[in-house]
Amino acid sequence: MNFEVAKSKIIIQLLKGPLYRDLSPSAWQHLSQFEVEISEYYSHMGLSLFIHQDYGFAFLKQAIASENTAAEDVLPRLVQQRELSFELSLLLALLRKKLAEHDSTSGDPRVVLDEKEILHMLKIFLQDTNNEVKQKKEVDALIEKAIDIGVLRRMNHDSRKIEILRVLAALFDATRLNELDQRLKEYEAHANQST
């Protein structure tokens, strides 16, 4: 493969979303080979390349302009910022907490849950309902949204098994996780008082 084509493919792939070493070993190898050039290319667009070698993922972040930057020097946003619903934010926070708990108790780098476990995690925060089928469909829709944004992946051998992808840890660092954990405790206390 022509090196310029390989480099261009990586540039395009990262613009579409995170790149994972285990899903695209060839692309990961090219990313490692052209890391400096690719990083420099993105910097001209106001993007920075984030690579986590240990867990094998890479993604783009929008560079944040400093307060001193003149308005005409601020680049337009290229990386899509998504407004997350309360329910999806809640799911992501619970998944990030699960990832942190797993890391502190297990040496296995992968965290795999089934749909029932995710439903159980969310249930305390969802409105009580007699229509469990409807509630399951709503949770399934949240799972699909989390898959679409690249933080969950269905396992090939069993589509009910879902892996929490490590990119979630980069999106929610330890400080943000502590803030989310505090909010979750507040929501849980409020939910318990309401019932």
PDB file of N, CA and C in Angstrom, residues 36-78:
ATOM      1  N   VAL A  36       3.541  11.356  14.172  1.00  0.00           N
ATOM      2  CA  VAL A  36       3.991  12.754  14.188  1.00  0.00           C
ATOM      3  C   VAL A  36       3.346  13.539  13.045  1.00  0.00           C
ATOM      4  N   GLU A  37       3.396  12.978  11.829  1.00  0.00           N
ATOM      5  CA  GLU A  37       2.822  13.684  10.674  1.00  0.00           C
ATOM      6  C   GLU A  37       1.310  13.858  10.818  1.00  0.00           C
ATOM      7  N   ILE A  38       0.631  12.814  11.293  1.00  0.00           N
ATOM      8  CA  ILE A  38      -0.819  12.885  11.445  1.00  0.00           C
ATOM      9  C   ILE A  38      -1.186  13.900  12.524  1.00  0.00           C
ATOM     10  N   SER A  39      -0.471  13.881  13.616  1.00  0.00           N
ATOM     11  CA  SER A  39      -0.725  14.831  14.698  1.00  0.00           C
ATOM     12  C   SER A  39      -0.528  16.267  14.214  1.00  0.00           C
ATOM     13  N   GLU A  40       0.539  16.488  13.461  1.00  0.00           N
ATOM     14  CA  GLU A  40       0.812  17.824  12.920  1.00  0.00           C
ATOM     15  C   GLU A  40      -0.289  18.245  11.946  1.00  0.00           C
ATOM     16  N   TYR A  41      -0.735  17.320  11.109  1.00  0.00           N
ATOM     17  CA  TYR A  41      -1.808  17.606  10.155  1.00  0.00           C
ATOM     18  C   TYR A  41      -3.057  18.092  10.889  1.00  0.00           C
ATOM     19  N   TYR A  42      -3.449  17.370  11.942  1.00  0.00           N
ATOM     20  CA  TYR A  42      -4.650  17.751  12.691  1.00  0.00           C
ATOM     21  C   TYR A  42      -4.476  19.071  13.428  1.00  0.00           C
ATOM     22  N   SER A  43      -3.259  19.364  13.874  1.00  0.00           N
ATOM     23  CA  SER A  43      -3.044  20.603  14.637  1.00  0.00           C
ATOM     24  C   SER A  43      -3.386  21.836  13.805  1.00  0.00           C
ATOM     25  N   HIS A  44      -3.226  21.742  12.476  1.00  0.00           N
ATOM     26  CA  HIS A  44      -3.570  22.866  11.594  1.00  0.00           C
ATOM     27  C   HIS A  44      -5.086  23.096  11.556  1.00  0.00           C
ATOM     28  N   MET A  45      -5.838  22.108  11.967  1.00  0.00           N
ATOM     29  CA  MET A  45      -7.311  22.226  11.994  1.00  0.00           C
ATOM     30  C   MET A  45      -7.827  22.471  13.406  1.00  0.00           C
ATOM     31  N   GLY A  46      -6.922  22.672  14.345  1.00  0.00           N
ATOM     32  CA  GLY A  46      -7.349  22.910  15.726  1.00  0.00           C
ATOM     33  C   GLY A  46      -7.738  21.634  16.451  1.00  0.00           C
ATOM     34  N   LEU A  47      -7.195  20.507  16.006  1.00  0.00           N
ATOM     35  CA  LEU A  47      -7.493  19.221  16.638  1.00  0.00           C
ATOM     36  C   LEU A  47      -6.216  18.643  17.237  1.00  0.00           C
ATOM     37  N   SER A  48      -6.371  17.890  18.312  1.00  0.00           N
ATOM     38  CA  SER A  48      -5.217  17.172  18.853  1.00  0.00           C
ATOM     39  C   SER A  48      -5.535  15.683  18.846  1.00  0.00           C
ATOM     40  N   LEU A  49      -4.499  14.908  18.592  1.00  0.00           N
ATOM     41  CA  LEU A  49      -4.616  13.454  18.514  1.00  0.00           C
ATOM     42  C   LEU A  49      -4.296  12.876  19.882  1.00  0.00           C
ATOM     43  N   PHE A  50      -5.227  12.117  20.440  1.00  0.00           N
ATOM     44  CA  PHE A  50      -5.029  11.473  21.741  1.00  0.00           C
ATOM     45  C   PHE A  50      -4.865   9.983  21.483  1.00  0.00           C
ATOM     46  N   ILE A  51      -3.723   9.432  21.912  1.00  0.00           N
ATOM     47  CA  ILE A  51      -3.455   8.003  21.726  1.00  0.00           C
ATOM     48  C   ILE A  51      -3.175   7.384  23.088  1.00  0.00           C
ATOM     49  N   HIS A  52      -3.890   6.310  23.392  1.00  0.00           N
ATOM     50  CA  HIS A  52      -3.635   5.558  24.625  1.00  0.00           C
ATOM     51  C   HIS A  52      -3.040   4.218  24.207  1.00  0.00           C
ATOM     52  N   GLN A  53      -1.719   4.130  24.301  1.00  0.00           N
ATOM     53  CA  GLN A  53      -1.021   2.924  23.850  1.00  0.00           C
ATOM     54  C   GLN A  53      -1.386   1.688  24.682  1.00  0.00           C
ATOM     55  N   ASP A  54      -1.498   1.855  26.009  1.00  0.00           N
ATOM     56  CA  ASP A  54      -1.767   0.697  26.869  1.00  0.00           C
ATOM     57  C   ASP A  54      -3.080   0.007  26.520  1.00  0.00           C
ATOM     58  N   TYR A  55      -4.128   0.800  26.304  1.00  0.00           N
ATOM     59  CA  TYR A  55      -5.441   0.214  26.017  1.00  0.00           C
ATOM     60  C   TYR A  55      -5.755   0.162  24.527  1.00  0.00           C
ATOM     61  N   GLY A  56      -4.903   0.747  23.712  1.00  0.00           N
ATOM     62  CA  GLY A  56      -5.047   0.602  22.270  1.00  0.00           C
ATOM     63  C   GLY A  56      -6.212   1.335  21.653  1.00  0.00           C
ATOM     64  N   PHE A  57      -6.350   2.634  21.928  1.00  0.00           N
ATOM     65  CA  PHE A  57      -7.345   3.433  21.230  1.00  0.00           C
ATOM     66  C   PHE A  57      -6.797   4.820  20.972  1.00  0.00           C
ATOM     67  N   ALA A  58      -7.345   5.459  19.962  1.00  0.00           N
ATOM     68  CA  ALA A  58      -6.952   6.823  19.613  1.00  0.00           C
ATOM     69  C   ALA A  58      -8.199   7.573  19.164  1.00  0.00           C
ATOM     70  N   PHE A  59      -8.236   8.868  19.454  1.00  0.00           N
ATOM     71  CA  PHE A  59      -9.343   9.691  18.997  1.00  0.00           C
ATOM     72  C   PHE A  59      -8.887  11.138  18.911  1.00  0.00           C
ATOM     73  N   LEU A  60      -9.717  11.967  18.315  1.00  0.00           N
ATOM     74  CA  LEU A  60      -9.406  13.387  18.154  1.00  0.00           C
ATOM     75  C   LEU A  60     -10.129  14.215  19.200  1.00  0.00           C
ATOM     76  N   LYS A  61      -9.438  15.251  19.658  1.00  0.00           N
ATOM     77  CA  LYS A  61     -10.045  16.204  20.586  1.00  0.00           C
ATOM     78  C   LYS A  61      -9.972  17.583  19.948  1.00  0.00           C
ATOM     79  N   GLN A  62     -10.990  18.366  20.171  1.00  0.00           N
ATOM     80  CA  GLN A  62     -10.973  19.747  19.720  1.00  0.00           C
ATOM     81  C   GLN A  62     -10.048  20.522  20.637  1.00  0.00           C
ATOM     82  N   ALA A  63      -9.080  21.231  20.062  1.00  0.00           N
ATOM     83  CA  ALA A  63      -8.198  22.063  20.878  1.00  0.00           C
ATOM     84  C   ALA A  63      -9.014  23.224  21.438  1.00  0.00           C
ATOM     85  N   ILE A  64      -8.770  23.547  22.676  1.00  0.00           N
ATOM     86  CA  ILE A  64      -9.519  24.621  23.336  1.00  0.00           C
ATOM     87  C   ILE A  64      -8.699  25.894  23.260  1.00  0.00           C
ATOM     88  N   ALA A  65      -9.310  26.932  22.711  1.00  0.00           N
ATOM     89  CA  ALA A  65      -8.626  28.218  22.587  1.00  0.00           C
ATOM     90  C   ALA A  65      -8.474  28.838  23.972  1.00  0.00           C
ATOM     91  N   SER A  66      -7.354  29.496  24.186  1.00  0.00           N
ATOM     92  CA  SER A  66      -7.139  30.153  25.476  1.00  0.00           C
ATOM     93  C   SER A  66      -7.980  31.423  25.543  1.00  0.00           C
ATOM     94  N   GLU A  67      -8.122  31.960  26.737  1.00  0.00           N
ATOM     95  CA  GLU A  67      -8.931  33.172  26.924  1.00  0.00           C
ATOM     96  C   GLU A  67      -8.319  34.366  26.210  1.00  0.00           C
ATOM     97  N   ASN A  68      -7.006  34.348  25.987  1.00  0.00           N
ATOM     98  CA  ASN A  68      -6.312  35.467  25.349  1.00  0.00           C
ATOM     99  C   ASN A  68      -6.452  35.443  23.830  1.00  0.00           C
ATOM    100  N   THR A  69      -6.958  34.335  23.267  1.00  0.00           N
ATOM    101  CA  THR A  69      -7.059  34.210  21.824  1.00  0.00           C
ATOM    102  C   THR A  69      -8.106  35.170  21.281  1.00  0.00           C
ATOM    103  N   ALA A  70      -7.702  35.932  20.276  1.00  0.00           N
ATOM    104  CA  ALA A  70      -8.629  36.869  19.643  1.00  0.00           C
ATOM    105  C   ALA A  70      -9.730  36.086  18.933  1.00  0.00           C
ATOM    106  N   ALA A  71     -10.923  36.656  18.919  1.00  0.00           N
ATOM    107  CA  ALA A  71     -12.087  35.972  18.337  1.00  0.00           C
ATOM    108  C   ALA A  71     -11.842  35.557  16.890  1.00  0.00           C
ATOM    109  N   GLU A  72     -11.146  36.380  16.113  1.00  0.00           N
ATOM    110  CA  GLU A  72     -10.909  36.039  14.703  1.00  0.00           C
ATOM    111  C   GLU A  72      -9.890  34.910  14.543  1.00  0.00           C
ATOM    112  N   ASP A  73      -9.145  34.601  15.608  1.00  0.00           N
ATOM    113  CA  ASP A  73      -8.160  33.509  15.557  1.00  0.00           C
ATOM    114  C   ASP A  73      -8.705  32.168  16.052  1.00  0.00           C
ATOM    115  N   VAL A  74      -9.935  32.166  16.560  1.00  0.00           N
ATOM    116  CA  VAL A  74     -10.544  30.926  17.051  1.00  0.00           C
ATOM    117  C   VAL A  74     -11.086  30.145  15.857  1.00  0.00           C
ATOM    118  N   LEU A  75     -10.649  28.899  15.751  1.00  0.00           N
ATOM    119  CA  LEU A  75     -11.100  28.048  14.654  1.00  0.00           C
ATOM    120  C   LEU A  75     -12.497  27.503  14.936  1.00  0.00           C
ATOM    121  N   PRO A  76     -13.298  27.310  13.883  1.00  0.00           N
ATOM    122  CA  PRO A  76     -14.620  26.703  14.098  1.00  0.00           C
ATOM    123  C   PRO A  76     -14.470  25.257  14.573  1.00  0.00           C
ATOM    124  N   ARG A  77     -15.469  24.762  15.285  1.00  0.00           N
ATOM    125  CA  ARG A  77     -15.445  23.377  15.784  1.00  0.00           C
ATOM    126  C   ARG A  77     -15.554  22.412  14.615  1.00  0.00           C
ATOM    127  N   LEU A  78     -14.693  21.415  14.636  1.00  0.00           N
ATOM    128  CA  LEU A  78     -14.756  20.365  13.633  1.00  0.00           C
ATOM    129  C   LEU A  78     -15.264  19.075  14.260  1.00  0.00           C
TER     130      LEU A  78
END
